[in-house]
Amino acid sequence: SAMATMDVLENEDLIRNSHNMGEIMHVRLEEFKEQHASVVDARGLGLMRAIEFDDAKTRDAVETEAWKQGLLLLGCGPKALRFIPPLNLSEAQVHGGMDVLASALKAAKA
């Protein structure tokens, strides 16, 4: 039921974790926006985040490179990638995923 779901979210502190890990992810995504001219936007709430590229070709190249390195991302809209990890994501996992994304951005640029 909906109440049981809310109990799990509250008892396991998933809401707070989603907020805290989402903030870490936000900082990393903003860094990519500053470092890569092809990243034109970083947005989202909690752990539901997205980055938007200047064109679909770049987005597709980054998505493919990330997949080759073990990070599954989903395209959304005409030029964006979305991130919807589990609510119990750890800080190490956030940084691990963002490190793969950094590598994929560099590989797609090459």
CSV table of C-alpha atoms in Angstrom, one decimal:
chain,number,residue,atom,x,y,z
A,1,SER,CA,0.0,0.0,0.0
A,2,ALA,CA,1.0,3.6,-0.3
A,3,MET,CA,1.3,3.9,3.5
A,4,ALA,CA,3.7,0.9,3.7
A,5,THR,CA,5.8,2.6,1.0
A,6,MET,CA,5.9,5.8,2.9
A,7,ASP,CA,7.0,3.9,6.1
A,8,VAL,CA,9.9,2.3,4.2
A,9,LEU,CA,11.0,5.7,2.8
A,10,GLU,CA,10.9,7.3,6.2
A,11,ASN,CA,12.3,4.4,8.3
A,12,GLU,CA,15.2,3.7,6.0
A,13,ASP,CA,15.9,7.5,5.7
A,14,LEU,CA,15.7,7.2,1.9
A,15,ILE,CA,14.2,10.7,1.5
A,16,ARG,CA,17.1,12.4,3.3
A,17,ASN,CA,19.6,10.2,1.5
A,18,SER,CA,18.1,11.1,-1.8
A,19,HIS,CA,18.4,14.8,-1.0
A,20,ASN,CA,22.0,14.5,0.2
A,21,MET,CA,23.3,12.3,-2.6
A,22,GLY,CA,21.3,14.4,-5.1
A,23,GLU,CA,23.2,17.5,-3.9
A,24,ILE,CA,26.5,15.8,-4.4
A,25,MET,CA,25.4,14.7,-7.9
A,26,HIS,CA,24.2,18.2,-8.6
A,27,VAL,CA,27.7,19.7,-7.8
A,28,ARG,CA,29.4,17.2,-10.0
A,29,LEU,CA,27.0,17.8,-12.9
A,30,GLU,CA,27.5,21.6,-12.6
A,31,GLU,CA,31.2,21.0,-12.8
A,32,PHE,CA,30.7,19.2,-16.1
A,33,LYS,CA,28.7,22.1,-17.3
A,34,GLU,CA,31.6,24.5,-16.5
A,35,GLN,CA,34.2,22.2,-18.0
A,36,HIS,CA,32.6,21.0,-21.2
A,37,ALA,CA,31.1,23.5,-23.7
A,38,SER,CA,28.8,20.8,-25.0
A,39,VAL,CA,27.0,20.5,-21.6
A,40,VAL,CA,24.5,23.4,-21.7
A,41,ASP,CA,22.3,22.6,-18.6
A,42,ALA,CA,22.3,20.5,-15.4
A,43,ARG,CA,19.0,20.2,-13.6
A,44,GLY,CA,16.9,18.0,-11.4
A,45,LEU,CA,15.7,17.3,-7.8
A,46,GLY,CA,17.0,14.8,-5.4
A,47,LEU,CA,18.5,11.9,-7.3
A,48,MET,CA,16.4,12.5,-10.4
A,49,ARG,CA,18.8,14.6,-12.4
A,50,ALA,CA,19.6,15.4,-16.1
A,51,ILE,CA,22.3,17.1,-18.2
A,52,GLU,CA,21.5,18.6,-21.5
A,53,PHE,CA,23.9,18.8,-24.4
A,54,ASP,CA,24.2,21.2,-27.3
A,55,ASP,CA,23.1,18.5,-29.7
A,56,ALA,CA,21.8,15.0,-29.9
A,57,LYS,CA,24.9,13.6,-31.6
A,58,THR,CA,27.1,14.5,-28.5
A,59,ARG,CA,24.5,13.2,-26.1
A,60,ASP,CA,24.3,9.9,-28.0
A,61,ALA,CA,28.2,9.6,-28.0
A,62,VAL,CA,28.4,10.2,-24.3
A,63,GLU,CA,25.6,7.7,-23.6
A,64,THR,CA,27.4,5.1,-25.7
A,65,GLU,CA,30.8,5.7,-24.0
A,66,ALA,CA,29.2,5.6,-20.6
A,67,TRP,CA,27.5,2.3,-21.4
A,68,LYS,CA,30.9,0.8,-22.6
A,69,GLN,CA,32.3,1.7,-19.2
A,70,GLY,CA,29.4,0.2,-17.3
A,71,LEU,CA,27.2,3.2,-16.6
A,72,LEU,CA,23.7,2.8,-18.0
A,73,LEU,CA,22.1,6.2,-18.8
A,74,LEU,CA,18.8,7.0,-20.6
A,75,GLY,CA,18.3,9.7,-23.1
A,76,CYS,CA,15.4,12.0,-22.5
A,77,GLY,CA,14.1,14.7,-24.7
A,78,PRO,CA,16.0,15.7,-27.8
A,79,LYS,CA,19.4,16.3,-26.2
A,80,ALA,CA,19.5,15.2,-22.6
A,81,LEU,CA,20.6,12.3,-20.4
A,82,ARG,CA,18.8,11.5,-17.2
A,83,PHE,CA,20.0,9.9,-14.0
A,84,ILE,CA,17.5,8.0,-11.8
A,85,PRO,CA,19.6,5.9,-9.4
A,86,PRO,CA,18.2,4.0,-6.5
A,87,LEU,CA,17.3,6.0,-3.4
A,88,ASN,CA,19.8,4.1,-1.2
A,89,LEU,CA,22.8,5.2,-3.4
A,90,SER,CA,26.0,5.8,-1.4
A,91,GLU,CA,28.3,8.7,-1.8
A,92,ALA,CA,31.0,6.4,-3.2
A,93,GLN,CA,28.5,5.2,-5.8
A,94,VAL,CA,27.6,8.8,-6.7
A,95,HIS,CA,31.3,9.7,-7.3
A,96,GLY,CA,31.9,6.4,-9.1
A,97,GLY,CA,29.1,7.1,-11.5
A,98,MET,CA,30.2,10.7,-12.0
A,99,ASP,CA,33.8,9.6,-12.6
A,100,VAL,CA,32.5,7.2,-15.4
A,101,LEU,CA,30.5,10.1,-16.8
A,102,ALA,CA,33.6,12.3,-16.8
A,103,SER,CA,35.5,9.6,-18.7
A,104,ALA,CA,32.7,9.2,-21.1
A,105,LEU,CA,32.6,13.0,-21.8
A,106,LYS,CA,36.3,13.0,-22.6
A,107,ALA,CA,36.1,9.9,-24.8
A,108,ALA,CA,33.1,11.3,-26.7
A,109,LYS,CA,35.0,14.5,-27.3
A,110,ALA,CA,38.0,12.7,-28.7
